[in-house]
C-alpha cells in the first residue's frame, strides 16, 4: 500500500513522501499532487529530476482529476523537468552569457595549442585527440566545480543575507558577489586538492580548473537559476501568489547533487510548502542492492517470492544474427497481439540496431523511436557533408580519385545549379559516370593535373578511334571544384572566415538547399549553424585547416539524430534501461542480458578513479549498480510482459551465462530459459558437376578480335564469353596508391619519343654512329631528360609518382647498355606503337568461309642493318625479368608477339614494315634486377623456336575460332592463377563442383 500524502501545515521544512515505483506509481503520484492542490488551494509546481515520465504523469493527472475542484484549480498542475525549470529561471538574461559546448572547447583548445607540452603529456598530438582531450578536461573541471557547489551555496546565502539584512535579489551585484565567493572558494580548495593529488595528469587538470573556471560555467549558472527561483518565490509570497513545490526524485541522485538539492529545498521551504517525493524500494526491490538498508537480504527474498515470473521469459541463442532475428520476431509477435506501446531495452546496442533494421519490413505499421543516441554522423546527410570535407582537406595537388568520386556521387549536390555548371539535368546525370569511366580506364588515381590529363587523353583516343568525344563540361566541372579547393588551401583559417566560406560552398554546390529538404539534413544544418559563434570572441581563434575540419567532425559525431514522429498501429521505443523509469509499456524486450552486459557501468572519466569519485561525492560504480538494480526491479514490477534475450556464446566462441541478477532470480524461482523457436528449412543437397554451357543459336559471333580477347579465350572460354561476347566488365575500384600500369603506359610513350629523337640526332650528327661512348652518354642524358619532361605533368598531379620516375631513371644505364648490345647484333629501331592487322580465314560448321580480323598495337619493330628483308618485333613489359621468362613457357596461351609477327608478315595490308619479314620476337623487361647484376642485368627474352611456334600458333588460332563459331559446349578449365581474379567466376562456378 502506498504511503498517504502528508498533511500540509505551516512548517518551514520540506515534507517527505515516498511512492512505490510499480505499475500504479504515476496514478499514486498524480493523486498526491491533486491532494496538495486541494490542501493549499494553489496550483502546484511539479519538478521531475528526469524528463522521462513527463507525458505519462500529465496523462495520469488528467485521468485522476477530482470532480469537485474549484474553478482556479481546474487547469492541470504545472509539470516540468529539472533541466527545463532551470532554463526557465526568471531574469535569466541577467546571468553571465551562457557559453556553448563549442565555445568552451575552443577556450581549452586555445590553451592546449599554446602549450604543446600539455598535448604531449596527455598523448593528444593529433587534432582529433586534442579535441577529445578538451572535452575530457571540461567534463573533469565541471566535476570538480560541482563538488564544491554545496559550500558555495552556503557561503552565498549566508553572506548575502548577513550583509544586506534583506532578501536575496538576483542582479549584477549578486552575480559579482557570487564570482567573488567562487574565486575565494577555489583559492581555498585548490591547495587542499593539490596536496591529495600525486598523479601528474591530475595536477595539470587542477591548474586548468583553477584558471578556466568561471561563474558562466553551466554548474554555476545552475546556482544562479536556483537563486532566481528563490527570489521569484519570495516576491510571489509578498503578493500571496506562492505555489507549493513538489520535487520528484525519479532516480537516486549523486551524493553531491542530493546535498545541493537539500540545501535549496530547505531555503525554498521557508517561503512555501515543499514536498520532496522519493521512491520506496522496500516492496519491489528484487535484490538486496536494490532494496538497501538493514534487512535488505530478507526483504529482497520476500519480494522475489511475491513476484509474478509467469510474465517473464528468458530466451538464449548462440549467435549474434540469431539474437537479432529473435528480437525482431518477438516484437512482431507483440504487435500481432495488438500491443500498442512496446519498449526495446538496448543493453546490447549492436543487436538493437540490427533488430531495428529487420523491423523496417513492418513498414508504416510500426513507429520506431530510438532514444539510445542515434548519431547524426551515421546518416546519409552527414556522409554527404563529410565527402565535401574530405575534398577540401585534400593535399595541395588535389584529392584522390576515390575522394573526388565519393563527393560527386552523393545525392545532396546539384550539378545543374546555376552557380556551378548550369547544364541540362539529364546531361549532368551522365557526366559523373563518364568522369568515373575516364579516371578508371586511365588509372588516374589523384591530383587535379592528373585528372585533366586523363580527360585530354580520352579526347585524343576518341579522335584516334573516331568515336564520341568526352563531354566538354568535364573540364568545367573539375575547374569549379579546383577553385573551391584552392580557396581553402590558401585560407588563413579563423572560425569566422571558415564558417562563412563553408556556407558559401554549400550554397554554390546546391547542398544547402537539398539538405534543408531532408530530416537529417535539417538537423545537420543546425549543427553547422552553431559554428557561426555570433559576436563571440572565439570567432577570431586561428587554427590550421585540418584542426578546424577536425572540430566540425567532432561536433557532428557528438550530435544525436532525432527522428520525426508518425502515426502507426504500434510504437516501439528503443531506449536504455534508465529511460524506462515511471513509463508505461504493454511489453518490454530486453537484449544483451548476459553476464558481460547486465549490469553495465560507465568507466570513470579521464583523470578520475572510482575512489576519487567517491571522495568527490559523485557517481561511483557501486552507485551505478544499485541504480540499475532498482531500474530493473521497477521494470519487472511495472510491465506485464518482459522478455530477456541473451547470446549464449561470445564472439570468441566462449560460453556466456545470463546476467548474475537473472541467475539469482532463477535460483529462487526455478525459472528456466526457453528454447528459441527458430524455424529451419530442410533442403536436398545435390553435388554439382563440372559446369558446361551452350551458346544460344542467335548469339552473334565476333568478326574481329584483339590479342587480349584471344588470350581470354585461351585462358577460359567463360572469361571470353563474359568479356567479349556479352560485353560485361567488372566494376574496377579506385584506391589511394599509384597504379603501376599507368607508369607502364607512360614508359611506352617515353621510349617512342626517345627512339625517334635518337634517329633524328643520328641523322644530324653522324658522329653518334661512330663514337660508342658519345652515343652512350647522349642516350642516357636524353632518355633521362625525356623521362623528366613526360613525368612532369603526372608528378604535378600526384607527387607520389616521383618515386616511379626515380626507379626508372636507375634503370636507364642498364637499358641503354642492352640497347647498345642490341645494335651491335645488327638491329636498328624502326617504329613503335604501330597498328597491325591481318585477316584469318575460318570455316563455319555449314561450310561457309569467314574472315576474322585480328588487330592490335605492337610496341616496337626493329630491322636488321645487314639483311634488308629481316625484321623483329619487341614487346615492353613493366615487369621483373623473372615474370618475362615465365611468359615464354606459355607463349601459345598468350601469343601476343606471334600475332604481331604474323600481322607484320601479311601482304594484304600496307604496313610500314612491308617488304621485310619478322623472324624474331622478344620481350624486354623495363624492371630488370640492377641491384644484383648492375648494368648487365638480363632484360630480354626471345621467343624460341620461332618458326615452329608460328606454325603451331596458326593451327591453334584457326581451330579455336572455328570451335567458337561452331558454338561447341564451353568447359571451365583454367588454372587457379587465372580463376583467382576472374570476373566470370560467378557464372562458371568453378570451385563449387
mmCIF file of C-alpha atoms in Angstrom, residues 18 36 172 210 230 283 318 359 367 372 387 527 537 746 921 952:
data_model
loop_
_atom_site.group_PDB
_atom_site.id
_atom_site.type_symbol
_atom_site.label_atom_id
_atom_site.label_comp_id
_atom_site.label_asym_id
_atom_site.label_seq_id
_atom_site.Cartn_x
_atom_site.Cartn_y
_atom_site.Cartn_z
ATOM 1 C CA UNK A 18 7.617 8.142 -0.833
ATOM 2 C CA UNK A 36 -1.535 19.031 -2.472
ATOM 3 C CA UNK A 172 24.648 42.162 -11.433
ATOM 4 C CA UNK A 210 41.834 26.947 -11.374
ATOM 5 C CA UNK A 230 14.242 31.674 -4.684
ATOM 6 C CA UNK A 283 8.341 -3.784 -1.607
ATOM 7 C CA UNK A 318 24.159 -18.802 -29.731
ATOM 8 C CA UNK A 359 11.836 -4.421 -38.216
ATOM 9 C CA UNK A 367 6.604 3.659 -35.470
ATOM 10 C CA UNK A 372 19.732 5.475 -27.391
ATOM 11 C CA UNK A 387 32.560 13.859 -48.550
ATOM 12 C CA UNK A 527 24.736 21.858 -36.086
ATOM 13 C CA UNK A 537 35.495 36.395 -29.151
ATOM 14 C CA UNK A 746 53.948 6.414 -69.726
ATOM 15 C CA UNK A 921 60.262 -11.793 -81.431
ATOM 16 C CA UNK A 952 51.588 -24.117 -84.055
#
